[in-house]
Amino acid sequence: MSGTGANPEHAALRARYLAERDKRLRKDGETQYRDAAGEFEEFARDPYAEPIDRPARDEWVEVAVIGGGFGGLLTAAKLRDAGIDDFRIIEQGGDFGGTWYWNRYPGVRCDIESYCYMPLLEEVGTMPKERYSTGAEIFAHCQAIGRHYRLYENALFQTKVTRIAWNDSEGRWNIETDRGDTIRARFVTVSQGPLAKVKLPGIPGIKDYKGRIFHSARWDYDYTGGDQHGGLTGLAGKRVAVIGTGATSVQIVPRLAEHAKQLHVFQRTPSAIDVRNNSETDADWYRAQPKGWQRARMDNFLANITMAPNDGDVVADQWTDFWKRFAAGMKARKPDEDPHDVMQVVDYAKMGEIRARVDAIVTDPAIAERVKPWYNYLCKRPLYSDEFLQAFNRPNVELIDTDGRGIERITETGLVVDGKEYPVDLIVFATGFDVGAAAHKVGGYELIGRNGLTLDARWAKGVRSVHGTQVSGFPNFHIVGGTAQGTTAFNFTHTLAMQAEHAVALIGECTKRGVRTLEVTHEAERKWAAEMDAKYIDRTHFYEDCTPGFLNNEGNFREKPTFISATYGAGPIAYEAVIAEWRRSGVDADTVVTYRDDARARDAA
């Protein structure tokens, strides 16, 4: 973060930002969280599906698709389009949807415009009801994709992969599951996304609590009553605690406040909350869109938020507005001005508007001060709500601001902050997900390549791949949703679409040419690492000054690449062009290919 010269107001802001950061820095960093496993595995159990009983399968398929969220759905849909029907989808949940299957908490909604975020709208025929869709509608769209592409007949639900191992003599991956299945697949794609593996706070005493307690991604409607839209009548007379004030809390707090006798919102760091300004979809406008409109809209959104050349702002929302301000500032920059200073001025102004909005909405000045964010706009994921700040004007809602320290402990009856106990009947962990975890870590399975080498061992000294999607020693293996040495975007389904298309194009070409194995070389990984280094953007100056969070490895930005810093520095638009060109002209040079028989090898030569 730059101080922007001698401007006294900016110098004061910088000092405040750093002071707020410092009080939140912890020596334990990301280890302050714990997995929902072992003694805490009940926090990850599926509360939505009736358990099924089925015989174990022993089968051979051309492609195994691991994960049934948008990554798996896009991969499977593109396999159908490519005429590849011999595939098996394996999904832990009871249906398609991924994060939208698990996250059914009241008020859940997407903060990216539905016309960009929800893939395959044209193909499936879905018209979102609103500009920013509810989780229930997005989940329903996932199911509609499954029906449209006949994916249910290829799916194994409530099935957890436990081991994926390469069998060189068969030229296939052997996949084992917790239901005793053995599935042998020539190709494997994995797409467990960044919002799948729940994380719990490492607060002492979780197991001591005698009331009801759950993670927001495993909502207990039997206890609260109601559904995703509200109506939580089971909370009448109840005292409720929400731990966290991030994206989930911003959505659930207004619904809980409507019904709880008392709602305590426990805050470590305030979020930057802008106006959502949602609206219903204009059906006439929607139906008048030309063929290919959704991909064009997605491309335009991505161009605007990466400040790439574009033909104007089609989406025109709070996301694009912020980046347009940056672009305008850079265009007006004087030759002797530091670009960081120019961008910092824009950021200070934006965050000033965010804090002014708090003053305009929250009626108690003391509460307003405590919910104001003091950091740069992109230090944490920006949020949007027209209800969250307003909830603090209700007499039954209390903000428990821990001043960056967090909760001391949980007792049998409540939570303790600064020596004071707050008795509650229900605790909701709105503490998010392990966003930076690799797909096999999210899925919780062992991944073993050639010669018994695990991916963990392969990556012990850091991620090595080609494009974040292929790994040497792991033939016929494709990562869909790979951010480490890959790419990401605020509209993550755009990333998934890029990499699903990439995987299916490679699989299709292998199938057409009679390929037995396709494997990137160590030299290709070194080339990609060099390209990553050449395009690397050093964001250390920005993220080290940020308040701790998953985007800067809880304040330890230098320790390991993060969800943002590990991506291709040239950005997602350039990344898509790179992988498309590689498919056209780079595959043969960067891979070792074997064929199913000598005749095919001669023909290919």
XYZ file of C-alpha atoms in Angstrom:
605
model
C 0.000 0.000 0.000
C 1.384 3.372 -0.924
C 0.998 6.381 1.319
C 0.425 8.696 -1.702
C 3.030 11.236 -0.784
C 2.645 14.020 1.759
C -1.156 14.316 1.655
C -2.052 14.549 5.391
C -5.456 12.904 4.963
C -3.971 9.994 3.073
C -1.130 9.637 5.572
C -3.680 9.439 8.386
C -5.681 6.800 6.514
C -2.587 4.718 5.897
C -1.654 4.887 9.582
C -5.178 3.831 10.563
C -5.179 0.961 8.084
C -1.856 -0.353 9.385
C -2.921 -0.032 13.017
C -6.105 -1.984 12.336
C -4.071 -4.638 10.521
C -1.540 -4.978 13.319
C -4.118 -5.669 16.018
C -5.461 -8.576 13.934
C -2.166 -10.264 13.063
C -1.755 -13.664 14.734
C 1.272 -15.903 15.027
C -0.798 -18.981 14.212
C -1.905 -17.540 10.836
C -4.102 -19.922 8.861
C -3.629 -22.664 11.479
C -6.091 -20.752 13.655
C -8.754 -22.700 11.731
C -9.443 -26.423 11.960
C -10.844 -28.929 9.512
C -14.330 -30.357 9.875
C -12.846 -33.827 10.263
C -12.045 -36.339 12.982
C -13.721 -35.245 16.200
C -15.371 -32.389 14.268
C -16.606 -34.425 11.302
C -20.253 -33.905 12.270
C -19.904 -30.315 11.018
C -19.407 -31.672 7.469
C -22.178 -34.287 7.402
C -24.919 -33.902 4.813
C -28.165 -32.742 6.454
C -30.093 -32.517 3.194
C -30.218 -36.015 1.709
C -31.736 -39.252 2.925
C -28.942 -41.852 2.941
C -29.069 -44.272 0.033
C -28.033 -47.910 -0.102
C -26.668 -49.318 -3.340
C -24.389 -52.168 -4.403
C -20.741 -51.410 -5.055
C -19.775 -50.874 -8.684
C -16.857 -52.356 -10.580
C -16.749 -50.689 -13.964
C -14.595 -49.336 -16.774
C -15.338 -45.897 -18.238
C -13.616 -43.546 -20.617
C -13.782 -40.488 -18.308
C -14.317 -40.067 -14.564
C -15.530 -36.617 -13.554
C -14.820 -35.987 -9.869
C -17.197 -33.377 -8.490
C -20.745 -32.414 -9.379
C -20.611 -28.655 -8.919
C -20.386 -26.205 -11.786
C -16.899 -27.482 -12.710
C -18.108 -31.061 -13.038
C -21.358 -30.026 -14.697
C -19.560 -27.949 -17.322
C -17.084 -30.752 -17.976
C -19.809 -33.365 -18.324
C -21.982 -31.114 -20.499
C -19.049 -30.463 -22.831
C -18.298 -34.202 -22.952
C -21.881 -34.792 -24.119
C -21.514 -32.054 -26.725
C -18.293 -33.697 -27.929
C -20.065 -37.031 -28.347
C -18.234 -38.634 -25.423
C -20.970 -40.404 -23.458
C -18.937 -43.000 -21.572
C -18.278 -41.038 -18.400
C -19.052 -41.324 -14.710
C -19.644 -38.363 -12.366
C -18.781 -38.986 -8.698
C -20.179 -36.521 -6.170
C -20.168 -36.473 -2.354
C -23.459 -34.600 -2.104
C -26.920 -35.917 -2.745
C -27.371 -33.967 -5.996
C -25.605 -31.678 -8.409
C -24.749 -28.146 -7.340
C -21.469 -28.194 -5.444
C -21.335 -25.105 -3.248
C -24.971 -24.391 -4.116
C -25.970 -27.845 -2.904
C -24.242 -27.332 0.435
C -24.918 -23.653 1.053
C -28.645 -23.471 1.681
C -28.565 -21.026 4.566
C -31.327 -18.410 4.784
C -30.679 -15.429 2.536
C -28.058 -17.150 0.382
C -27.542 -15.318 -2.881
C -24.822 -14.818 -5.494
C -23.044 -11.454 -5.655
C -22.090 -11.834 -9.336
C -24.759 -10.964 -11.884
C -26.756 -14.107 -12.673
C -26.600 -13.541 -16.438
C -22.801 -13.927 -16.194
C -22.482 -16.330 -13.288
C -25.002 -19.069 -14.083
C -23.441 -21.022 -16.986
C -25.302 -22.594 -19.892
C -28.356 -20.336 -19.581
C -28.925 -20.321 -23.324
C -28.351 -24.035 -23.734
C -30.638 -25.060 -20.867
C -33.281 -22.363 -21.326
C -33.184 -20.922 -17.795
C -34.205 -17.295 -17.280
C -33.017 -16.050 -13.868
C -35.780 -14.338 -11.918
C -33.452 -11.626 -10.642
C -30.231 -9.925 -11.563
C -28.569 -11.465 -8.484
C -30.078 -14.896 -8.036
C -30.903 -16.730 -4.842
C -29.039 -19.860 -3.938
C -32.227 -21.882 -4.366
C -32.577 -20.720 -7.958
C -28.917 -21.452 -8.739
C -29.239 -24.938 -7.234
C -32.350 -25.502 -9.362
C -30.385 -24.427 -12.428
C -27.687 -26.975 -11.586
C -30.387 -29.634 -11.506
C -31.749 -28.328 -14.815
C -28.287 -28.715 -16.380
C -28.244 -32.286 -15.096
C -31.601 -33.031 -16.712
C -30.863 -31.213 -19.972
C -27.610 -33.090 -20.571
C -28.911 -36.393 -19.144
C -26.223 -36.327 -16.475
C -28.256 -38.011 -13.733
C -27.907 -41.338 -15.508
C -24.113 -40.956 -15.296
C -23.910 -39.794 -11.687
C -23.053 -41.512 -8.417
C -24.252 -39.298 -5.575
C -23.494 -39.579 -1.861
C -20.217 -41.155 -2.905
C -16.850 -39.994 -1.617
C -13.686 -40.765 -3.546
C -11.041 -42.177 -1.208
C -8.203 -42.983 -3.602
C -7.225 -42.281 -7.203
C -4.179 -44.230 -8.398
C -2.577 -44.650 -11.819
C -2.248 -48.199 -13.137
C 0.376 -48.133 -15.858
C -0.215 -51.673 -17.099
C -3.886 -50.856 -17.740
C -3.263 -47.278 -18.861
C -6.069 -46.206 -16.555
C -6.820 -44.538 -13.271
C -8.234 -46.784 -10.555
C -10.733 -44.871 -8.456
C -11.902 -46.202 -5.104
C -14.811 -44.831 -3.075
C -16.232 -45.125 0.404
C -18.984 -47.369 -1.018
C -16.552 -50.036 -2.181
C -16.639 -48.939 -5.818
C -13.733 -49.552 -8.161
C -13.953 -47.455 -11.285
C -11.248 -47.683 -13.919
C -11.108 -44.591 -16.101
C -8.840 -43.723 -18.993
C -9.174 -40.000 -18.199
C -9.894 -38.208 -14.936
C -11.025 -34.644 -14.363
C -11.183 -33.209 -10.849
C -13.139 -30.097 -9.954
C -13.689 -29.730 -6.231
C -14.000 -25.954 -5.984
C -12.750 -23.296 -3.552
C -16.064 -23.045 -1.671
C -16.436 -26.693 -0.705
C -14.199 -27.550 2.256
C -15.680 -25.948 5.357
C -13.372 -24.565 7.993
C -14.060 -24.065 11.681
C -12.548 -21.493 14.014
C -9.960 -22.842 16.422
C -11.846 -21.522 19.423
C -11.344 -23.609 22.576
C -14.431 -25.338 23.901
C -16.402 -26.158 20.745
C -17.031 -29.699 21.983
C -18.065 -28.396 25.423
C -21.073 -26.451 24.142
C -24.407 -28.056 25.088
C -26.719 -26.077 22.785
C -27.234 -26.433 19.013
C -24.209 -25.622 16.859
C -23.537 -25.973 13.117
C -21.650 -24.493 10.173
C -23.649 -22.262 7.839
C -22.960 -24.661 4.937
C -24.821 -27.433 6.796
C -27.907 -25.506 7.888
C -30.300 -27.244 10.282
C -33.797 -26.206 9.218
C -35.281 -28.824 11.532
C -34.043 -26.604 14.356
C -34.601 -23.127 12.881
C -37.691 -23.782 10.794
C -38.219 -21.969 7.502
C -36.144 -22.218 4.331
C -33.619 -20.250 2.307
C -36.029 -17.361 1.961
C -36.598 -16.964 5.703
C -39.514 -17.822 7.980
C -37.248 -19.175 10.734
C -40.078 -19.573 13.221
C -38.174 -22.170 15.223
C -35.983 -19.357 16.543
C -38.815 -17.650 18.395
C -37.624 -17.068 21.951
C -34.095 -18.227 21.077
C -30.777 -16.463 21.620
C -28.563 -16.894 18.541
C -24.862 -16.250 17.928
C -23.302 -15.795 14.500
C -19.517 -16.011 14.372
C -18.156 -14.018 11.458
C -19.112 -10.951 9.445
C -18.031 -12.106 5.979
C -20.086 -12.971 2.915
C -22.233 -15.612 4.620
C -22.982 -13.575 7.726
C -23.973 -10.575 5.628
C -26.700 -12.713 4.090
C -27.933 -14.689 7.103
C -27.991 -11.930 9.733
C -31.055 -10.118 8.280
C -33.043 -13.395 8.205
C -32.011 -14.440 11.722
C -32.804 -10.962 13.032
C -36.396 -11.299 11.881
C -37.123 -14.215 14.230
C -34.538 -14.607 16.989
C -35.317 -13.213 20.400
C -31.721 -11.991 20.571
C -29.054 -12.099 17.869
C -25.389 -11.625 18.782
C -23.104 -10.960 15.811
C -19.463 -11.656 16.726
C -17.040 -9.624 14.625
C -13.271 -9.756 14.255
C -13.000 -7.618 11.108
C -15.783 -5.589 9.471
C -16.527 -6.193 5.806
C -16.750 -3.561 3.083
C -20.432 -3.631 2.172
C -21.729 -1.777 -0.845
C -25.226 -1.447 -2.259
C -26.577 -4.503 -4.068
C -29.396 -2.793 -5.960
C -31.036 -5.999 -7.122
C -33.866 -6.069 -9.654
C -36.175 -8.506 -11.400
C -35.214 -9.739 -14.835
C -36.938 -7.938 -17.686
C -38.367 -10.889 -19.590
C -38.702 -8.959 -22.855
C -35.063 -7.838 -22.689
C -33.919 -11.350 -21.838
C -35.799 -13.054 -24.646
C -34.537 -10.500 -27.154
C -30.876 -11.361 -26.577
C -29.090 -12.706 -29.683
C -27.458 -16.112 -29.898
C -24.173 -16.185 -28.015
C -25.115 -13.249 -25.823
C -24.135 -14.881 -22.523
C -20.533 -15.642 -23.472
C -20.223 -12.129 -24.914
C -21.550 -10.683 -21.656
C -19.145 -12.814 -19.591
C -16.240 -11.689 -21.766
C -17.266 -8.051 -21.419
C -17.532 -8.328 -17.635
C -14.101 -9.952 -17.450
C -12.571 -7.299 -19.697
C -13.934 -4.497 -17.545
C -12.768 -5.920 -14.213
C -9.288 -6.590 -15.614
C -9.066 -3.181 -17.335
C -8.606 -4.862 -20.703
C -9.764 -3.182 -23.930
C -13.521 -3.482 -24.347
C -16.507 -2.047 -26.155
C -18.105 -0.472 -23.096
C -19.513 -1.712 -19.826
C -22.465 -3.998 -20.529
C -22.964 -5.212 -16.951
C -22.482 -1.820 -15.259
C -22.589 -2.887 -11.613
C -20.514 -2.183 -8.513
C -17.813 -4.620 -9.638
C -17.195 -2.954 -12.962
C -17.600 0.547 -11.519
C -14.619 0.084 -9.214
C -12.342 -1.112 -12.005
C -13.521 1.627 -14.346
C -12.433 4.129 -11.701
C -9.007 2.518 -11.671
C -8.835 2.609 -15.452
C -9.813 6.287 -15.536
C -7.219 7.114 -12.888
C -4.478 5.366 -14.836
C -5.517 7.086 -18.048
C -5.263 10.503 -16.367
C -1.962 9.684 -14.642
C 0.832 12.186 -15.110
C 4.167 10.844 -16.387
C 5.907 11.380 -13.040
C 3.130 9.848 -10.936
C 3.602 6.414 -9.375
C 0.825 4.100 -10.646
C 0.428 2.699 -7.119
C -0.244 6.200 -5.797
C -2.860 6.829 -8.471
C -4.635 3.573 -7.702
C -4.390 4.205 -3.965
C -6.181 7.542 -4.307
C -9.025 5.763 -6.110
C -9.114 3.135 -3.357
C -9.177 5.699 -0.532
C -12.123 7.423 -2.210
C -14.042 4.168 -2.667
C -13.559 3.059 0.922
C -14.543 6.527 2.081
C -17.863 6.032 0.290
C -18.287 2.633 1.948
C -17.750 4.129 5.396
C -20.045 7.060 4.620
C -22.754 4.567 3.699
C -22.408 3.019 7.156
C -23.032 6.426 8.762
C -26.062 6.961 6.554
C -27.651 3.628 7.527
C -26.642 2.668 11.083
C -28.421 4.965 13.520
C -26.226 4.342 16.581
C -22.918 6.210 16.018
C -20.993 3.853 18.306
C -22.133 0.788 16.350
C -21.493 2.585 13.065
C -17.875 3.170 14.033
C -17.355 -0.486 14.861
C -18.698 -1.792 11.533
C -16.591 0.512 9.386
C -13.830 -1.218 7.408
C -10.338 0.272 7.571
C -8.325 -1.349 4.783
C -8.058 -1.255 1.020
C -11.066 -2.322 -0.999
C -9.648 -5.611 -2.305
C -7.965 -6.738 0.923
C -11.123 -8.768 1.539
C -13.756 -9.816 -0.962
C -16.117 -6.841 -1.382
C -19.700 -7.575 -0.355
C -23.105 -6.262 -1.334
C -26.237 -6.018 0.774
C -29.208 -3.714 1.230
C -30.189 -5.390 4.521
C -27.151 -6.252 6.657
C -26.231 -2.827 8.018
C -29.901 -2.069 8.542
C -30.185 -5.101 10.841
C -28.086 -3.335 13.477
C -30.877 -0.799 13.901
C -33.095 -3.552 15.335
C -33.349 -3.717 19.138
C -32.802 -7.504 19.194
C -29.478 -7.378 17.304
C -26.227 -6.799 19.171
C -22.795 -6.408 17.615
C -20.040 -8.001 19.685
C -16.931 -6.390 18.278
C -13.837 -8.255 19.476
C -11.547 -5.448 18.254
C -9.658 -7.888 16.069
C -8.937 -10.417 18.806
C -11.699 -12.939 18.147
C -13.641 -15.020 20.641
C -11.747 -16.256 23.712
C -13.573 -19.531 24.271
C -16.858 -21.370 24.063
C -18.458 -22.657 27.247
C -21.272 -25.124 27.858
C -23.783 -22.285 27.544
C -22.278 -19.547 25.405
C -19.292 -17.565 24.160
C -16.760 -15.441 26.015
C -15.282 -12.175 24.748
C -13.091 -9.928 26.878
C -14.026 -11.954 29.947
C -17.793 -11.595 29.457
C -19.976 -14.592 28.634
C -22.880 -14.322 26.215
C -25.338 -17.197 26.833
C -26.973 -18.472 23.625
C -29.165 -21.344 22.452
C -27.668 -21.613 18.950
C -24.202 -20.958 17.502
C -23.752 -20.601 13.741
C -20.234 -20.739 12.338
C -20.202 -18.353 9.367
C -16.461 -18.936 9.056
C -16.189 -19.863 5.397
C -14.054 -22.349 3.509
C -10.473 -23.410 2.903
C -10.313 -21.419 -0.312
C -6.708 -22.209 -1.213
C -6.914 -26.000 -0.834
C -6.034 -28.202 -3.813
C -8.850 -30.276 -5.317
C -7.701 -33.569 -3.774
C -7.435 -31.868 -0.383
C -10.971 -30.571 -0.747
C -12.177 -34.007 -1.825
C -10.207 -35.701 0.932
C -8.762 -38.469 -1.264
C -5.282 -39.825 -1.937
C -3.998 -39.042 -5.429
C -1.190 -41.280 -6.709
C 0.518 -40.947 -10.077
C 3.222 -42.942 -11.838
C 5.586 -45.064 -9.737
C 3.501 -44.594 -6.602
C 4.275 -40.871 -6.330
C 1.536 -38.917 -4.570
C 0.590 -35.431 -5.650
C 1.453 -34.216 -2.148
C 4.996 -35.527 -2.587
C 5.138 -34.188 -6.142
C 4.208 -30.713 -4.877
C 6.124 -30.828 -1.596
C 8.321 -27.934 -2.740
C 5.586 -26.060 -4.543
C 3.065 -26.532 -7.328
C 4.545 -27.679 -10.639
C 2.179 -27.969 -13.575
C 1.385 -26.827 -17.059
C -1.319 -24.141 -16.974
C -2.412 -25.310 -13.517
C -4.359 -28.087 -15.221
C -1.888 -30.857 -16.175
C 0.904 -32.416 -14.087
C 3.858 -34.570 -15.158
C 3.688 -38.050 -13.686
C -0.116 -37.871 -13.840
C -1.130 -38.887 -17.379
C -4.639 -38.289 -18.703
C -5.342 -36.168 -15.632
C -7.038 -32.759 -15.799
C -7.728 -30.136 -13.132
C -10.817 -27.998 -13.743
C -10.828 -24.957 -11.489
C -7.067 -24.843 -11.015
C -5.963 -21.464 -9.686
C -2.435 -22.387 -8.580
C -0.386 -21.716 -11.754
C -3.748 -21.333 -13.491
C -6.157 -18.433 -13.333
C -9.124 -17.066 -11.472
C -11.712 -14.346 -11.791
C -14.363 -12.839 -9.554
C -16.818 -14.662 -11.805
C -15.364 -18.082 -11.011
C -17.674 -19.970 -13.370
C -15.846 -18.223 -16.220
C -12.628 -19.856 -15.007
C -14.406 -23.203 -14.817
C -15.757 -22.806 -18.342
C -12.258 -22.093 -19.705
C -10.669 -25.101 -18.055
C -13.575 -27.489 -18.709
C -13.388 -26.613 -22.396
C -9.616 -27.155 -22.262
C -9.904 -30.577 -20.611
C -12.646 -31.849 -22.919
C -10.844 -30.616 -26.047
C -7.738 -32.551 -25.019
C -9.729 -35.662 -24.112
C -11.641 -35.458 -27.380
C -8.446 -35.199 -29.420
C -6.937 -38.134 -27.537
C -10.037 -40.228 -28.185
C -10.030 -39.316 -31.872
C -6.326 -40.146 -32.336
C -6.398 -43.385 -30.371
C -4.142 -42.021 -27.668
C -3.446 -44.316 -24.732
C -1.712 -41.736 -22.524
C -1.042 -38.017 -22.743
C 1.358 -36.601 -20.172
C 3.073 -33.232 -19.920
C 6.834 -33.303 -19.519
C 9.035 -31.916 -16.755
C 10.509 -29.551 -19.329
C 7.025 -28.246 -20.165
C 6.479 -27.565 -16.460
C 9.757 -25.667 -16.317
C 8.710 -23.625 -19.350
C 5.388 -22.757 -17.738
C 7.103 -21.872 -14.471
C 9.375 -19.515 -16.421
C 6.334 -17.971 -18.103
C 4.676 -17.590 -14.690
C 7.807 -15.812 -13.423
C 7.957 -13.581 -16.496
C 4.339 -12.470 -16.071
C 4.413 -12.367 -12.258
C 2.876 -9.275 -10.692
C 4.357 -8.506 -7.295
C 1.403 -7.756 -5.049
C 3.435 -7.983 -1.851
C 3.305 -4.234 -1.243
C -0.497 -4.435 -1.314
C -1.341 -7.644 0.535
C 1.218 -7.380 3.310
C -0.456 -4.159 4.383
C -3.896 -5.768 4.277
C -5.925 -6.894 7.231
C -5.526 -10.673 7.643
C -7.733 -12.957 5.577
C -7.582 -15.807 3.065
C -6.447 -13.474 0.275
C -3.135 -12.797 2.046
C -2.674 -16.085 3.890
C -3.917 -14.545 7.156
C -1.246 -11.858 7.045
C 1.621 -14.172 6.073
C 1.657 -13.309 2.387
C 5.304 -14.230 1.777
C 5.000 -17.728 3.244
C 3.186 -19.303 0.308
C 1.286 -18.339 -2.840
C -2.303 -17.368 -2.170
C -5.565 -17.747 -4.060
C -4.659 -14.590 -6.007
C -0.849 -14.474 -6.142
C -0.498 -18.066 -7.388
C -2.352 -17.315 -10.630
C -0.978 -16.382 -14.049
C 0.003 -12.732 -13.796
C -1.085 -11.751 -17.299
C -4.687 -12.324 -16.222
C -7.543 -14.622 -17.219
C -8.071 -13.228 -20.719
C -4.437 -13.805 -21.664
C -4.544 -17.182 -19.911
C -7.450 -18.349 -22.040
C -5.586 -17.300 -25.180
C -2.475 -19.152 -23.992
C -4.227 -22.476 -23.384
C -6.178 -22.209 -26.648
C -2.935 -21.631 -28.581
C -1.282 -24.502 -26.707
C -4.045 -26.840 -27.835
C -3.466 -25.717 -31.429
C 0.310 -25.844 -31.559
C 1.986 -26.729 -28.269
C 0.660 -30.099 -27.183
C 3.006 -32.268 -29.245
C 6.118 -30.424 -28.081
C 5.163 -30.397 -24.404
C 3.809 -33.906 -23.927
C 4.740 -37.547 -24.171
C 2.077 -39.487 -26.067
C 1.564 -43.229 -26.320
C -1.024 -44.927 -28.494
C -3.338 -47.861 -28.011
C -1.513 -49.988 -30.615
C 1.463 -49.757 -32.949
C -0.702 -49.193 -36.018
C -2.213 -46.037 -34.520
C 1.256 -44.872 -33.557
C 2.425 -45.289 -37.173
C -0.667 -43.565 -38.519
C -0.237 -40.633 -36.118
C 3.411 -40.284 -37.083
